[in-house]
CSV table of C-alpha atoms in Angstrom, one decimal:
chain,number,residue,atom,x,y,z
A,1,MET,CA,58.8,73.3,63.2
A,2,GLU,CA,57.4,76.8,62.7
A,3,VAL,CA,54.8,76.2,65.5
A,4,ALA,CA,57.4,74.7,68.0
A,5,GLY,CA,59.9,77.9,67.0
A,6,GLU,CA,56.8,80.2,67.9
A,7,ARG,CA,56.3,78.4,71.1
A,8,ARG,CA,60.0,78.5,72.2
A,9,ALA,CA,60.0,82.1,71.6
A,10,LEU,CA,56.6,82.7,73.6
A,11,VAL,CA,58.1,80.7,76.5
A,12,ALA,CA,61.3,82.6,76.6
A,13,SER,CA,59.5,85.9,76.7
A,14,THR,CA,57.7,84.9,79.9
A,15,ARG,CA,61.0,84.4,81.5
A,16,PRO,CA,61.8,86.9,84.2
A,17,ALA,CA,64.6,89.4,83.1
A,18,VAL,CA,67.2,87.9,85.3
A,19,LEU,CA,66.6,84.3,84.3
A,20,GLN,CA,66.7,85.4,80.6
A,21,LEU,CA,70.4,85.3,81.3
A,22,LEU,CA,70.6,81.5,81.7
A,23,PRO,CA,71.0,79.6,78.7
A,24,GLY,CA,69.1,76.3,77.7
A,25,PRO,CA,65.2,75.4,77.4
A,26,ASP,CA,62.4,75.9,79.9
A,27,PRO,CA,60.7,72.8,81.2
A,28,GLU,CA,57.9,71.5,79.0
A,29,LEU,CA,54.9,73.3,80.3
A,30,ARG,CA,52.1,75.0,78.8
A,31,SER,CA,52.6,78.8,78.4
A,32,ALA,CA,50.0,79.6,80.9
A,33,ASP,CA,51.6,77.3,83.5
A,34,LEU,CA,55.0,78.5,82.8
A,35,GLY,CA,53.9,82.0,82.9
A,36,ARG,CA,52.5,81.6,86.5
A,37,VAL,CA,55.9,79.8,87.6
A,38,TRP,CA,58.1,82.7,86.3
A,39,ALA,CA,55.7,85.2,87.7
A,40,ALA,CA,56.3,83.9,91.1
A,41,VAL,CA,60.0,83.5,90.7
A,42,ASP,CA,60.1,86.9,89.3
A,43,ALA,CA,58.2,88.4,92.3
A,44,SER,CA,60.6,86.7,95.1
A,45,THR,CA,63.2,89.6,94.6
A,46,SER,CA,62.9,93.4,94.7
A,47,ALA,CA,63.6,95.4,91.3
A,48,ASN,CA,66.6,96.8,92.7
A,49,THR,CA,68.0,93.5,93.7
A,50,LYS,CA,67.3,92.0,90.0
A,51,ALA,CA,69.0,95.1,88.5
A,52,ALA,CA,72.1,94.7,90.8
A,53,TYR,CA,72.2,91.0,89.6
A,54,ARG,CA,72.0,91.9,86.0
A,55,SER,CA,74.8,94.4,86.3
A,56,ASP,CA,76.9,92.2,88.3
A,57,TRP,CA,76.5,89.2,86.1
A,58,GLY,CA,76.9,91.2,82.9
A,59,ARG,CA,80.3,92.3,84.2
A,60,PHE,CA,81.4,88.8,85.1
A,61,GLN,CA,80.2,87.5,81.8
A,62,ARG,CA,82.3,90.0,79.8
A,63,TRP,CA,85.5,89.3,82.1
A,64,SER,CA,84.8,85.5,81.3
A,65,ASP,CA,84.6,86.0,77.5
A,66,ASP,CA,87.7,88.2,77.3
A,67,ALA,CA,89.7,85.6,79.5
A,68,GLY,CA,88.4,82.6,77.7
A,69,TYR,CA,86.8,81.0,80.5
A,70,ALA,CA,82.9,79.7,80.8
A,71,ALA,CA,80.8,81.8,82.9
A,72,LEU,CA,77.9,79.3,83.5
A,73,PRO,CA,78.7,77.0,85.0
A,74,ALA,CA,81.8,78.7,86.6
A,75,THR,CA,84.4,76.9,88.8
A,76,GLY,CA,85.5,78.3,92.0
A,77,MET,CA,88.9,79.1,90.6
A,78,VAL,CA,87.4,81.1,87.8
A,79,VAL,CA,85.5,83.3,90.2
A,80,ALA,CA,88.5,83.6,92.5
A,81,ALA,CA,90.5,84.8,89.6
A,82,TYR,CA,87.8,87.3,88.6
A,83,LEU,CA,87.6,88.8,92.0
A,84,THR,CA,91.4,89.0,92.6
A,85,ASP,CA,91.8,90.5,89.1
A,86,ALA,CA,89.4,93.3,90.2
A,87,ALA,CA,90.8,93.7,93.7
A,88,ALA,CA,94.2,94.4,91.8
A,89,GLN,CA,92.7,97.3,90.0
A,90,LEU,CA,93.7,100.8,91.5
A,91,ARG,CA,92.5,104.3,91.0
A,92,PRO,CA,94.8,107.2,89.9
A,93,ASP,CA,95.3,108.0,93.4
A,94,GLY,CA,96.5,104.5,94.4
A,95,ARG,CA,93.4,103.5,96.3
A,96,PRO,CA,91.6,100.1,95.4
A,97,GLN,CA,89.2,100.7,92.5
A,98,PHE,CA,86.7,98.5,94.3
A,99,GLY,CA,85.8,97.7,97.8
A,100,ALA,CA,86.0,94.4,99.7
A,101,ALA,CA,82.1,94.8,100.2
A,102,THR,CA,81.6,95.3,96.4
A,103,LEU,CA,83.5,92.2,95.6
A,104,SER,CA,81.5,90.1,98.1
A,105,ARG,CA,78.4,91.4,96.5
A,106,TRP,CA,79.7,90.4,93.1
A,107,ALA,CA,80.3,86.7,94.4
A,108,SER,CA,76.8,86.7,95.8
A,109,SER,CA,75.3,87.8,92.5
A,110,ILE,CA,77.3,85.1,90.6
A,111,ASN,CA,76.1,82.6,93.1
A,112,GLN,CA,72.5,83.6,92.5
A,113,ILE,CA,72.6,83.2,88.8
A,114,HIS,CA,74.1,79.5,89.2
A,115,THR,CA,71.5,78.6,91.8
A,116,ALA,CA,68.5,80.1,89.6
A,117,GLY,CA,70.1,77.7,86.9
A,118,GLY,CA,70.3,74.7,88.8
A,119,PHE,CA,74.3,74.8,89.3
A,120,ASP,CA,76.3,74.7,92.4
A,121,PRO,CA,77.3,78.2,93.5
A,122,PRO,CA,81.0,78.8,92.9
A,123,GLY,CA,81.3,81.7,95.0
A,124,ARG,CA,80.7,79.7,98.1
A,125,THR,CA,83.7,77.4,97.4
A,126,GLU,CA,86.6,77.6,99.9
A,127,VAL,CA,89.1,79.1,97.2
A,128,VAL,CA,86.8,82.0,96.7
A,129,ARG,CA,86.0,82.5,100.7
A,130,ARG,CA,89.9,82.7,101.2
A,131,ALA,CA,90.4,85.0,98.3
A,132,LEU,CA,88.2,87.3,99.6
A,133,ALA,CA,89.3,87.1,103.2
A,134,GLY,CA,93.0,87.7,101.6
A,135,VAL,CA,91.9,90.9,100.0
A,136,ARG,CA,90.3,92.0,103.3
A,137,ARG,CA,93.6,91.3,105.2
A,138,THR,CA,96.1,92.8,103.1
A,139,ARG,CA,94.0,96.0,102.6
A,140,LYS,CA,93.4,96.4,106.5
A,141,THR,CA,91.3,99.4,106.2
A,142,PRO,CA,88.1,99.7,107.9
A,143,PRO,CA,84.8,100.3,106.0
A,144,LYS,CA,83.5,103.7,105.6
A,145,ARG,CA,80.4,103.8,108.0
A,146,ARG,CA,78.0,106.7,108.0
A,147,SER,CA,78.0,108.7,111.4
A,148,PRO,CA,75.0,108.7,113.4
A,149,LEU,CA,72.7,111.6,114.0
A,150,LEU,CA,72.1,111.8,117.5
A,151,LEU,CA,69.0,113.4,119.0
A,152,SER,CA,71.0,116.7,119.7
A,153,ASP,CA,72.0,116.5,116.1
A,154,VAL,CA,68.6,116.2,114.9
A,155,ARG,CA,67.4,119.1,117.3
A,156,LEU,CA,70.4,121.2,115.6
A,157,LEU,CA,68.8,120.3,111.9
A,158,LEU,CA,65.3,121.1,113.1
A,159,ALA,CA,66.4,124.5,114.7
A,160,GLU,CA,67.7,125.3,111.2
A,161,LEU,CA,64.7,124.3,109.5
A,162,SER,CA,62.3,126.3,112.1
A,163,PRO,CA,62.6,129.9,110.8
A,164,GLN,CA,61.6,128.5,107.1
A,165,PHE,CA,58.4,126.9,108.5
A,166,GLY,CA,56.2,130.1,107.7
A,167,VAL,CA,58.1,131.2,104.6
A,168,TRP,CA,56.6,130.4,101.2
A,169,PRO,CA,58.2,128.4,99.1
A,170,ALA,CA,60.8,127.2,101.5
A,171,ALA,CA,58.1,126.3,104.1
A,172,VAL,CA,56.8,123.0,101.8
A,173,ALA,CA,60.3,121.4,101.7
A,174,ALA,CA,61.2,122.5,105.2
A,175,HIS,CA,58.0,121.0,106.8
A,176,ARG,CA,58.6,117.7,104.8
A,177,ASP,CA,62.1,117.4,105.7
A,178,ALA,CA,61.3,117.9,109.3
A,179,ALA,CA,58.5,115.1,109.3
A,180,LEU,CA,61.3,112.8,107.5
A,181,LEU,CA,63.9,113.4,110.0
A,182,LEU,CA,61.9,112.8,113.1
A,183,MET,CA,59.9,109.9,111.5
A,184,GLY,CA,63.4,108.3,110.1
A,185,PHE,CA,65.2,108.8,113.7
A,186,THR,CA,62.3,107.5,115.9
A,187,GLY,CA,61.4,104.8,113.5
A,188,ALA,CA,65.1,103.8,112.8
A,189,HIS,CA,63.8,103.6,109.4
A,190,ARG,CA,66.1,102.8,106.5
A,191,ARG,CA,65.8,105.4,103.6
A,192,SER,CA,64.3,102.8,101.6
A,193,GLU,CA,61.6,102.4,104.0
A,194,LEU,CA,60.9,106.0,104.3
A,195,VAL,CA,60.7,106.8,100.4
A,196,GLY,CA,58.3,103.7,100.0
A,197,LEU,CA,55.5,105.3,102.4
A,198,ARG,CA,52.4,106.4,101.5
A,199,VAL,CA,50.1,108.7,103.1
A,200,GLN,CA,47.5,105.9,104.2
A,201,ASP,CA,50.6,103.9,105.8
A,202,VAL,CA,50.7,106.4,108.6
A,203,THR,CA,48.0,106.8,111.0
A,204,VAL,CA,47.8,108.8,114.1
A,205,HIS,CA,46.8,106.4,117.1
A,206,ARG,CA,45.2,108.0,120.3
A,207,ALA,CA,47.6,106.2,122.7
A,208,ASP,CA,50.6,105.3,120.9
A,209,GLY,CA,51.5,108.1,118.5
A,210,LEU,CA,52.0,107.4,114.7
A,211,HIS,CA,51.4,103.9,113.5
A,212,VAL,CA,53.7,103.3,110.5
A,213,ARG,CA,52.9,100.3,108.4
A,214,LEU,CA,55.9,99.0,106.6
A,215,ARG,CA,54.5,96.9,103.4
A,216,SER,CA,58.0,95.4,102.9
A,217,SER,CA,61.6,96.0,103.8
A,218,LYS,CA,65.0,94.7,103.6
A,219,THR,CA,64.5,91.9,106.0
A,220,ASP,CA,60.6,91.4,104.9
A,221,GLN,CA,61.0,90.7,101.2
A,222,GLU,CA,57.9,88.7,101.1
A,223,GLY,CA,56.0,91.7,102.1
A,224,ALA,CA,54.4,90.3,105.3
A,225,GLY,CA,54.2,93.8,106.7
A,226,THR,CA,55.0,95.2,110.0
A,227,ILE,CA,53.7,98.1,112.4
A,228,ARG,CA,56.2,100.5,113.9
A,229,ALA,CA,55.0,103.0,116.7
A,230,LEU,CA,56.5,106.4,116.8
A,231,PRO,CA,55.3,108.1,120.3
A,232,TYR,CA,54.3,111.4,121.1
A,233,GLY,CA,57.0,113.6,122.2
A,234,ARG,CA,57.1,115.9,125.2
A,235,ASP,CA,58.6,118.6,123.3
A,236,PRO,CA,56.5,119.9,120.1
A,237,ALA,CA,59.7,120.5,118.3
A,238,THR,CA,60.7,116.8,118.3
A,239,CYS,CA,57.3,115.3,118.4
A,240,PRO,CA,57.0,112.9,115.4
A,241,PRO,CA,52.9,113.2,115.2
A,242,CYS,CA,53.1,117.0,115.2
A,243,ALA,CA,55.8,117.0,112.4
A,244,LEU,CA,53.8,114.5,110.3
A,245,ILE,CA,50.3,116.2,110.8
A,246,ARG,CA,51.7,119.6,109.9
A,247,TRP,CA,53.4,118.0,106.6
A,248,ARG,CA,50.4,116.1,105.7
A,249,ARG,CA,48.0,118.9,106.1
A,250,ILE,CA,50.1,121.0,103.7
A,251,LEU,CA,50.6,118.4,101.3
A,252,LEU,CA,47.1,117.4,101.0
A,253,ALA,CA,46.0,120.8,100.9
A,254,TYR,CA,48.0,121.4,97.9
A,255,ASP,CA,46.8,118.5,96.1
A,256,ALA,CA,43.2,119.7,96.8
A,257,GLY,CA,43.5,123.4,96.0
A,258,LYS,CA,47.2,124.2,94.9
A,259,ARG,CA,49.1,127.1,96.3
A,260,PRO,CA,46.3,128.9,97.7
A,261,ALA,CA,44.8,125.9,99.8
A,262,ALA,CA,48.7,125.1,100.8
A,263,LEU,CA,49.1,128.9,101.9
A,264,THR,CA,45.9,128.7,104.1
A,265,ALA,CA,47.5,125.5,105.7
A,266,LEU,CA,50.6,127.1,106.6
A,267,HIS,CA,48.5,130.1,108.0
A,268,HIS,CA,46.6,127.9,110.2
A,269,ARG,CA,49.4,125.4,110.9
A,270,GLY,CA,49.8,126.6,114.6
A,271,PRO,CA,53.1,127.9,116.3
A,272,SER,CA,56.1,125.2,116.4
A,273,THR,CA,56.2,125.6,120.2
A,274,GLU,CA,52.8,124.2,120.7
A,275,HIS,CA,51.6,120.6,120.0
A,276,VAL,CA,48.9,119.9,117.0
A,277,CYS,CA,48.8,116.3,117.7
A,278,ARG,CA,45.8,116.2,119.8
A,279,ASP,CA,43.6,118.2,117.6
A,280,ALA,CA,40.9,116.0,116.0
A,281,ASP,CA,40.6,117.8,113.0
A,282,THR,CA,44.4,117.2,112.3
A,283,THR,CA,44.5,113.6,113.1
A,284,ALA,CA,41.7,112.6,110.8
A,285,ASP,CA,42.7,109.6,108.6
A,286,PRO,CA,43.3,110.8,104.9
A,287,ALA,CA,42.2,107.4,103.6
A,288,GLY,CA,38.7,108.2,104.9
A,289,THR,CA,38.1,111.3,102.6
A,290,ASP,CA,36.2,111.2,99.5
A,291,ASP,CA,39.1,111.3,97.4
A,292,PRO,CA,40.6,107.7,97.7
A,293,SER,CA,43.7,108.8,95.8
A,294,MET,CA,45.0,110.7,98.6
A,295,GLY,CA,45.8,107.6,100.7
A,296,GLU,CA,47.8,106.4,97.9
A,297,ARG,CA,49.9,109.6,97.5
A,298,TRP,CA,53.7,109.3,98.3
A,299,LEU,CA,54.2,110.6,101.8
A,300,PHE,CA,57.4,112.1,100.9
A,301,PRO,CA,57.4,113.5,97.4
A,302,THR,CA,60.1,115.6,95.6
A,303,VAL,CA,59.3,119.3,96.1
A,304,HIS,CA,59.9,121.8,93.3
A,305,ARG,CA,61.8,124.9,94.5
A,306,ALA,CA,58.6,126.8,93.6
A,307,GLY,CA,57.0,124.8,96.4
A,308,GLN,CA,54.9,122.4,94.3
A,309,PRO,CA,55.0,118.7,95.6
A,310,SER,CA,55.4,116.4,92.7
A,311,ARG,CA,53.7,113.0,92.2
A,312,LYS,CA,57.2,111.4,92.3
A,313,ALA,CA,58.7,109.9,95.5
A,314,MET,CA,61.9,110.8,96.7
A,315,THR,CA,64.7,108.4,96.2
A,316,GLY,CA,67.1,107.2,98.7
A,317,ASP,CA,69.9,109.2,97.4
A,318,ALA,CA,67.6,112.4,97.5
A,319,VAL,CA,67.1,111.6,101.1
A,320,ALA,CA,70.9,111.2,101.7
A,321,ALA,CA,71.4,114.5,100.0
A,322,MET,CA,68.8,116.6,102.0
A,323,ILE,CA,70.5,115.2,105.3
A,324,LYS,CA,73.9,116.5,104.1
A,325,ARG,CA,72.3,119.7,103.0
A,326,ARG,CA,70.4,120.5,106.1
A,327,ALA,CA,73.7,119.3,108.1
A,328,ALA,CA,75.7,121.8,106.2
A,329,ALA,CA,73.2,124.7,106.8
A,330,ALA,CA,73.2,124.0,110.5
A,331,GLY,CA,77.0,124.3,110.7
A,332,PHE,CA,78.4,120.8,110.5
A,333,THR,CA,81.8,120.9,109.1
A,334,PRO,CA,82.5,119.5,105.7
A,335,ALA,CA,84.2,116.6,107.0
A,336,GLN,CA,81.4,115.9,109.2
A,337,VAL,CA,78.7,116.2,106.4
A,338,ASP,CA,80.9,113.8,104.3
A,339,LEU,CA,80.3,111.0,106.8
A,340,LEU,CA,76.5,111.4,106.7
A,341,GLY,CA,74.0,109.7,104.6
A,342,GLY,CA,70.5,108.1,104.6
A,343,HIS,CA,71.5,105.5,107.2
A,344,SER,CA,72.7,108.1,109.8
A,345,LEU,CA,69.1,108.4,111.3
A,346,ARG,CA,68.9,104.6,111.8
A,347,SER,CA,72.3,104.3,113.2
A,348,GLY,CA,71.5,107.5,115.4
A,349,PHE,CA,68.2,105.7,116.9
A,350,VAL,CA,70.6,102.7,117.7
A,351,THR,CA,73.3,104.7,119.2
A,352,GLU,CA,71.1,106.9,121.3
A,353,ALA,CA,69.0,104.2,122.4
A,354,PHE,CA,72.3,102.3,123.7
A,355,ARG,CA,73.5,105.4,125.5
A,356,ALA,CA,70.1,105.8,127.0
A,357,GLY,CA,70.4,102.0,128.6
A,358,ALA,CA,68.3,100.2,126.2
A,359,ASP,CA,69.1,96.4,125.7
A,360,ALA,CA,69.7,94.9,122.4
A,361,HIS,CA,66.0,93.2,122.4
A,362,SER,CA,64.0,96.3,122.9
A,363,ILE,CA,66.1,98.0,120.3
A,364,MET,CA,65.6,95.2,117.6
A,365,ARG,CA,61.8,95.7,118.4
A,366,GLN,CA,62.1,99.1,116.5
A,367,THR,CA,64.8,98.4,114.0
A,368,GLY,CA,63.7,95.0,112.8
A,369,HIS,CA,67.1,93.5,113.1
A,370,LYS,CA,67.1,89.6,113.3
A,371,ASP,CA,70.3,89.2,114.9
A,372,PRO,CA,71.7,91.2,117.8
A,373,LYS,CA,75.2,90.7,116.5
A,374,MET,CA,74.1,93.2,113.8
A,375,LEU,CA,73.8,96.0,116.9
A,376,GLU,CA,77.4,95.1,118.1
A,377,VAL,CA,78.7,97.2,115.1
A,378,TYR,CA,76.8,100.3,116.4
A,379,ALA,CA,77.8,99.8,120.1
A,380,ARG,CA,81.3,99.0,119.3
A,381,GLU,CA,82.0,101.9,117.0
A,382,HIS,CA,79.4,104.8,118.4
A,383,ALA,CA,78.8,103.7,122.0
A,384,PRO,CA,82.0,102.2,123.3
A,385,LEU,CA,81.6,102.9,126.9
A,386,VAL,CA,78.2,101.7,127.2
A,387,GLY,CA,78.4,98.3,129.3
A,388,ASN,CA,82.2,98.9,129.5
A,389,ALA,CA,84.0,98.0,132.6
A,390,VAL,CA,86.4,100.8,132.3
A,391,THR,CA,83.7,103.0,133.6
A,392,LYS,CA,83.7,101.0,136.7
A,393,LEU,CA,87.6,102.0,137.7
A,394,ASN,CA,86.7,105.1,139.4
A,395,LEU,CA,89.4,107.1,137.6
């Protein structure tokens, strides 16, 4: 009995964190076999997704316990009751405490826990679907979407950064932010993709400009990987390869020789009005240096106010905060700044591309969208005159 109890404890400890929420024994497998199974299951979702499942499921469990209902398995009526109870909660100013998107995410998390445990997903029942539709219909409030940063907006932010390029210590963060803004815009990157880049993931291609290797993304959870090309710019101020090369040179110089080496790199960075992307010395692949750790360095780390790049990558929230801060410094109004975020670079690319006459297929080549319907949101809200018959009325 004691041996069996120890084995059950060992088996339970090998379960992925999310699946430890589920009751009942695991299959009668040897611990090594079971460990491999659970390791594969655990790797099927990202750490952020698993954290969201745990948080959402914990809230539903607490509500179910207080209400006297079974959480697992739960019926569609119980889930509908849970969601409508949350939908009825208001803030002190009378606005809903939880948005419709949050309620839908909770239903999805409940479904995930149920399917992982071998149960039917209650959030997919008709009563839950209609309950969520009813919440959206009665509120009739459009979702708060981030405003796009168009090319002219990106130019404004870069113009605000330019005077800082030669001033220590502000120059370090300024060069990092310039590279991030241009790469995020031209690459239509999500903020999670930007902060996940390492130095060796971005190379300078002789013909194409930059090749950015995404190890995984929101639409590539299995990590097949993809390459996005960021072309050379005619204007040095908006040339992604130039911005990347200047920033990478400062970053790696600091790693090699601290502040003196970084100051030397700044001194030899070249004027911002000239291209540096055709210089063989600056386009060298850092992964080919004697120190292999340079290639594994985070491309966009946090930067201390004294000018020291840390060994910690920026977070998605830090990217959003940087964009807001730079926009405010460039003269955006508080109301305009409030509508900006990490997604503004990606939505700005799509909007700018639509206005320039690009079709949905060519835009999807860069954004990685799987369904052109997703692009209609950008076209409808930020480029409403593109392809619109009203422009043919000769008013």
